[in-house]
Short mmCIF file of C-alpha atoms in Angstrom, two decimals:
data_model
loop_
_atom_site.label_atom_id
_atom_site.label_comp_id
_atom_site.label_asym_id
_atom_site.label_seq_id
_atom_site.Cartn_x
_atom_site.Cartn_y
_atom_site.Cartn_z
CA MET A 1 -13.22 -87.41 75.85
CA ILE A 2 -10.93 -90.28 74.80
CA ASP A 3 -12.16 -93.23 72.52
CA GLY A 4 -16.12 -92.14 73.21
CA MET A 5 -15.06 -91.57 77.36
CA PRO A 6 -15.19 -88.88 78.95
CA LEU A 7 -11.60 -88.04 80.52
CA VAL A 8 -10.77 -86.26 83.87
CA ASP A 9 -7.27 -85.45 84.99
CA ALA A 10 -7.55 -85.03 88.90
CA HIS A 11 -4.38 -84.02 89.86
CA VAL A 12 -2.66 -81.21 87.78
CA HIS A 13 0.04 -78.22 89.08
CA VAL A 14 0.12 -74.99 86.77
CA PRO A 15 1.98 -72.99 89.42
CA LEU A 16 3.76 -69.37 88.85
CA LEU A 17 7.15 -70.96 88.21
CA ASP A 18 8.63 -68.13 90.85
CA THR A 19 7.00 -69.73 93.25
CA VAL A 20 8.30 -73.44 93.64
CA LYS A 21 11.52 -73.81 94.32
CA PRO A 22 14.19 -75.20 91.87
CA ALA A 23 13.76 -78.74 92.73
CA TRP A 24 9.98 -78.75 91.21
CA ARG A 25 10.89 -77.14 88.11
CA GLU A 26 13.82 -79.79 87.73
CA TRP A 27 11.49 -82.63 88.44
CA ALA A 28 8.99 -81.06 85.88
CA ARG A 29 11.49 -81.17 82.94
CA ARG A 30 13.19 -84.75 84.10
CA PHE A 31 9.40 -86.55 84.39
CA GLY A 32 7.55 -84.05 81.75
CA SER A 33 7.49 -82.68 77.95
CA ALA A 34 9.71 -79.90 77.70
CA GLU A 35 8.33 -78.59 75.02
CA GLN A 36 5.13 -78.66 76.40
CA LEU A 37 6.24 -76.62 79.41
CA ASP A 38 7.83 -74.07 77.32
CA ASP A 39 4.21 -73.50 75.65
CA VAL A 40 2.36 -73.15 78.16
CA TRP A 41 4.45 -70.88 80.88
CA ALA A 42 5.56 -67.41 79.22
CA ALA A 43 9.63 -66.64 79.24
CA ASP A 44 8.44 -64.70 82.85
CA GLY A 45 7.16 -67.86 84.28
CA THR A 46 3.34 -67.08 84.21
CA PRO A 47 1.26 -69.53 82.36
CA ARG A 48 -0.58 -68.77 79.72
CA PRO A 49 -4.49 -70.22 80.19
CA ALA A 50 -5.34 -70.17 76.76
CA ARG A 51 -2.21 -72.34 75.54
CA LEU A 52 -2.97 -74.86 78.75
CA ASP A 53 -6.62 -74.92 77.47
CA GLU A 54 -5.45 -75.87 73.75
CA LEU A 55 -2.79 -78.66 75.25
CA PHE A 56 -5.55 -80.20 77.35
CA ALA A 57 -8.17 -80.09 74.55
CA ALA A 58 -5.95 -81.44 71.94
CA GLN A 59 -5.03 -84.60 74.63
CA GLY A 60 -8.89 -85.02 75.14
CA VAL A 61 -9.03 -83.85 78.60
CA ASP A 62 -12.87 -82.36 79.34
CA GLN A 63 -12.09 -81.74 83.06
CA ALA A 64 -8.91 -80.99 85.13
CA VAL A 65 -8.44 -80.46 88.70
CA LEU A 66 -5.83 -77.92 89.12
CA PHE A 67 -3.83 -77.87 92.55
CA CYS A 68 -2.25 -75.31 94.68
CA GLU A 69 -0.03 -76.10 97.63
CA TYR A 70 1.28 -74.21 101.14
CA SER A 71 4.55 -76.04 101.31
CA PRO A 72 7.55 -73.56 102.16
CA LYS A 73 9.99 -76.27 103.37
CA ALA A 74 9.65 -78.60 100.39
CA THR A 75 8.28 -76.96 96.96
CA GLY A 76 7.52 -73.31 97.93
CA ILE A 77 4.39 -71.43 98.17
CA GLN A 78 1.62 -72.29 94.80
CA ARG A 79 -1.09 -69.90 96.08
CA PHE A 80 -4.54 -70.80 95.19
CA GLU A 81 -5.17 -67.31 93.94
CA ASP A 82 -3.08 -68.09 91.25
CA LEU A 83 -5.21 -70.81 89.74
CA LEU A 84 -8.25 -68.78 88.73
CA PRO A 85 -7.19 -66.83 85.87
CA ILE A 86 -7.12 -70.52 84.57
CA VAL A 87 -9.96 -71.21 85.73
CA GLU A 88 -11.73 -67.82 84.62
CA HIS A 89 -10.36 -68.64 81.11
CA ASN A 90 -12.24 -71.66 80.74
CA PRO A 91 -14.37 -72.80 84.00
CA ALA A 92 -16.05 -75.92 82.44
CA ARG A 93 -12.72 -77.39 81.69
CA PHE A 94 -10.92 -76.42 85.05
CA ARG A 95 -11.38 -76.62 88.64
CA PRO A 96 -9.51 -75.17 91.40
CA MET A 97 -8.34 -77.41 94.56
CA ALA A 98 -7.86 -76.04 97.87
CA ASN A 99 -4.83 -76.58 99.93
CA VAL A 100 -4.44 -75.71 103.71
CA ASN A 101 -1.17 -76.04 106.08
CA PRO A 102 -2.08 -76.46 109.98
CA HIS A 103 1.62 -74.70 110.38
CA LEU A 104 0.36 -71.24 108.29
CA HIS A 105 -3.32 -71.17 108.42
CA PHE A 106 -5.55 -70.41 111.48
CA PRO A 107 -8.66 -71.01 112.13
CA ILE A 108 -7.66 -73.82 109.54
CA ALA A 109 -11.50 -73.74 108.88
CA ASP A 110 -11.82 -70.06 107.57
CA GLU A 111 -9.25 -70.60 105.22
CA LEU A 112 -10.87 -73.48 103.66
CA ARG A 113 -14.23 -71.81 103.66
CA ARG A 114 -12.52 -68.80 101.82
CA GLN A 115 -10.98 -71.19 99.00
CA LEU A 116 -14.45 -72.97 98.84
CA ASP A 117 -16.26 -70.32 98.49
CA LEU A 118 -13.96 -69.09 95.70
CA GLY A 119 -14.81 -72.54 93.84
CA ALA A 120 -12.47 -74.88 95.23
CA ALA A 121 -13.88 -78.74 94.38
CA GLY A 122 -12.69 -79.80 97.77
CA LEU A 123 -9.23 -79.73 99.98
CA LYS A 124 -5.76 -81.30 99.27
CA LEU A 125 -3.52 -81.86 102.22
CA HIS A 126 0.10 -82.50 101.75
CA PRO A 127 1.47 -84.12 104.88
CA VAL A 128 4.73 -85.13 103.16
CA HIS A 129 5.74 -81.45 102.15
CA GLY A 130 3.59 -79.53 104.80
CA GLY A 131 5.46 -81.21 107.72
CA PHE A 132 2.22 -82.71 109.77
CA ARG A 133 0.21 -85.76 109.96
CA CYS A 134 -3.82 -86.07 108.98
CA ASP A 135 -4.25 -87.19 112.32
CA ASP A 136 -3.71 -83.86 113.86
CA ALA A 137 -6.59 -82.33 115.40
CA ALA A 138 -6.01 -79.23 114.49
CA LEU A 139 -7.26 -80.43 110.73
CA TYR A 140 -10.50 -81.91 112.40
CA PRO A 141 -12.34 -78.20 111.63
CA ALA A 142 -11.55 -78.63 108.07
CA TYR A 143 -12.76 -82.01 107.94
CA HIS A 144 -16.02 -81.28 109.22
CA LEU A 145 -16.60 -78.07 106.68
CA LEU A 146 -15.62 -80.72 103.73
CA GLU A 147 -18.55 -83.61 105.29
CA GLU A 148 -20.76 -80.55 105.77
CA ARG A 149 -20.38 -79.12 102.04
CA GLY A 150 -20.25 -82.57 99.98
CA ALA A 151 -16.70 -81.99 99.29
CA PRO A 152 -14.02 -84.43 98.91
CA LEU A 153 -10.38 -84.49 100.91
CA VAL A 154 -7.43 -85.60 99.08
CA VAL A 155 -4.17 -86.93 100.86
CA HIS A 156 -0.95 -87.06 99.04
CA CYS A 157 -0.26 -90.80 100.09
CA GLY A 158 3.09 -91.53 98.33
CA THR A 159 6.74 -90.93 98.77
CA SER A 160 8.18 -88.24 97.70
CA THR A 161 11.86 -87.00 96.53
CA PHE A 162 11.90 -83.28 96.77
CA PRO A 163 14.05 -81.98 99.73
CA GLY A 164 12.76 -81.46 103.15
CA SER A 165 10.02 -83.99 102.50
CA ALA A 166 8.89 -85.74 105.56
CA ASN A 167 8.03 -89.41 103.77
CA GLU A 168 6.95 -90.89 107.12
CA ASN A 169 3.52 -88.65 107.39
CA ALA A 170 2.26 -90.34 104.32
CA ASP A 171 1.52 -93.37 106.14
CA PRO A 172 -2.66 -94.43 105.09
CA GLN A 173 -3.17 -95.57 108.89
CA TYR A 174 -3.08 -91.90 110.26
CA LEU A 175 -6.38 -91.48 108.62
CA LEU A 176 -8.36 -94.54 110.00
CA PRO A 177 -9.09 -91.86 112.94
CA VAL A 178 -10.58 -89.30 110.20
CA ILE A 179 -12.43 -91.98 108.37
CA ARG A 180 -14.00 -93.14 111.54
CA THR A 181 -15.12 -90.09 112.72
CA PHE A 182 -16.08 -88.66 109.69
CA PRO A 183 -18.13 -90.81 107.62
CA GLY A 184 -19.64 -88.89 105.25
CA LEU A 185 -16.26 -87.70 104.02
CA ASN A 186 -14.77 -89.31 100.58
CA VAL A 187 -10.99 -89.62 100.87
CA ILE A 188 -9.38 -89.73 98.13
CA LEU A 189 -5.63 -91.22 98.45
CA ALA A 190 -3.05 -89.52 95.87
CA HIS A 191 -0.58 -91.54 94.56
CA GLY A 192 -2.22 -94.90 95.45
CA GLY A 193 0.59 -95.45 98.56
CA ARG A 194 3.32 -94.96 96.63
CA GLY A 195 6.77 -96.62 98.07
CA TRP A 196 5.48 -98.47 100.80
CA TRP A 197 1.96 -98.35 100.86
CA TYR A 198 0.15 -99.95 98.02
CA ASP A 199 -1.28 -102.79 100.00
CA ALA A 200 -2.71 -100.42 102.72
CA ALA A 201 -4.15 -98.23 100.17
CA ALA A 202 -5.75 -100.73 98.47
CA PHE A 203 -7.39 -102.35 101.52
CA LEU A 204 -8.57 -99.08 102.91
CA ALA A 205 -10.22 -98.72 99.40
CA LEU A 206 -12.21 -101.80 99.60
CA THR A 207 -12.67 -101.74 103.03
CA TYR A 208 -14.81 -98.53 103.16
CA ASP A 209 -16.79 -97.03 100.66
CA THR A 210 -15.68 -93.40 101.09
CA VAL A 211 -11.83 -94.32 100.21
CA TRP A 212 -10.52 -94.04 96.80
CA ILE A 213 -7.16 -94.67 95.18
CA GLU A 214 -5.82 -91.55 92.93
CA LEU A 215 -3.48 -92.66 90.26
CA SER A 216 -1.29 -89.94 89.53
CA GLY A 217 2.53 -90.16 89.29
CA LEU A 218 2.25 -94.11 89.04
CA PRO A 219 3.19 -95.73 85.54
CA PRO A 220 0.57 -97.72 84.31
CA LYS A 221 2.52 -100.42 83.19
CA ARG A 222 3.47 -100.78 86.60
CA LEU A 223 -0.23 -100.80 88.28
CA PRO A 224 -0.68 -104.20 88.87
CA GLU A 225 2.26 -105.05 89.87
CA TYR A 226 1.98 -102.41 92.69
CA TYR A 227 -1.38 -104.09 93.48
CA ALA A 228 -0.49 -107.62 92.90
CA ARG A 229 -1.97 -109.14 96.05
CA PHE A 230 -5.70 -107.34 94.96
CA ASP A 231 -8.12 -108.24 92.02
CA LEU A 232 -7.36 -105.65 89.78
CA GLY A 233 -10.64 -105.26 87.85
CA ARG A 234 -12.47 -105.19 91.59
CA LEU A 235 -10.13 -102.30 92.81
CA ALA A 236 -10.02 -100.21 89.80
CA ARG A 237 -14.16 -99.49 90.51
CA ARG A 238 -12.41 -97.53 93.31
CA TRP A 239 -9.56 -95.91 90.66
CA ILE A 240 -9.48 -92.11 89.93
CA TYR A 241 -7.21 -90.98 87.06
CA GLY A 242 -4.78 -88.30 87.52
CA THR A 243 -1.27 -87.55 86.26
CA ASP A 244 0.80 -85.11 88.40
CA TRP A 245 1.02 -83.07 84.93
CA PRO A 246 3.39 -81.92 83.85
CA GLY A 247 5.76 -84.61 85.53
CA VAL A 248 4.26 -86.92 82.69
CA PRO A 249 4.84 -86.96 78.75
CA GLY A 250 0.85 -87.48 77.94
CA ILE A 251 -2.24 -87.14 79.23
CA ASP A 252 -4.06 -89.27 76.58
CA THR A 253 -1.23 -91.80 76.10
CA ASN A 254 -1.54 -92.68 79.83
CA ALA A 255 -5.25 -92.80 80.07
CA ARG A 256 -5.63 -95.34 77.26
CA ALA A 257 -2.59 -97.30 78.91
CA VAL A 258 -4.75 -97.19 82.07
CA ALA A 259 -7.72 -98.51 80.22
CA GLY A 260 -6.14 -101.17 78.88
CA LEU A 261 -5.55 -102.49 82.05
CA VAL A 262 -9.57 -102.67 82.96
CA PRO A 263 -13.01 -104.49 81.95
CA ALA A 264 -14.05 -102.51 79.36
CA GLY A 265 -17.30 -101.50 81.69
CA ILE A 266 -15.08 -100.01 84.27
CA ALA A 267 -12.67 -98.23 82.29
CA PRO A 268 -15.16 -94.99 81.90
CA LEU A 269 -15.42 -94.99 85.88
CA VAL A 270 -11.76 -94.64 86.09
CA LEU A 271 -10.81 -92.26 83.69
CA GLY A 272 -14.02 -90.29 84.12
CA GLY A 273 -16.67 -91.01 86.16
CA ASN A 274 -15.62 -91.26 89.57
CA ALA A 275 -13.89 -88.29 89.21
CA ARG A 276 -16.80 -86.34 87.75
CA ARG A 277 -19.08 -87.45 90.59
CA LEU A 278 -17.03 -87.06 93.62
CA TYR A 279 -14.61 -83.44 92.47
CA LEU A 280 -17.33 -82.03 90.19
CA GLY A 281 -20.97 -82.95 91.15
CA LEU A 282 -21.32 -84.89 87.79
CA GLU A 283 -23.19 -87.91 87.43
#
């Protein structure tokens, strides 16, 4: 907990370093803490679950959602199975998130079902790094399965600087037919429209009660600027806290900064309540 509030970091990356491209490792050291990186990853590039667990406990993180990614053109192949040793070390703190890429997985629902059955909290899609649009009909069987299971869809909704990124695929308008076709599917916009789409992301979150904004990769002090056209207190009810760790110096520092932007009664929803309900099935 942090300042008496449960804290969930809903956007965490802990890959085997030999599965990601050099640009990912450079990003982690540029925006994160080199000391933390050297502590959590062993010399051979393998994460050390016990050290990660201790670090997150020290920063007040009650639960963390771990991401994998199948994006060979941009960041590499971060396998779902590579997350499981971390989850097994402390399943009360760590929960994995599934990932599929329509260029690599077929039948796509079968691969998603496999990862969900192994404990995934939901599905993360990365259209920017994976090179696809989220309105691709090939993804609809996955959406149907998510809706059937009551599991959320997390979509990268923001620009990326990694070589090979197709930033045009992050446009949230591509999710409109998905939202209409699957009204029972919760859709979380990771990075909240970063770049060109803050207004569009906020509009969707305030229009549809199944759409949420996840704050990873967004400096807290810039949030009032990014969403200046909206009532921040009202919009914050739709926020989910996440950091994009390890690309952040401190999870607890960012959490306190975000909490300071919103009314006291809404801060517990942002820092943990919304994520605990949507990702973890906890009220």
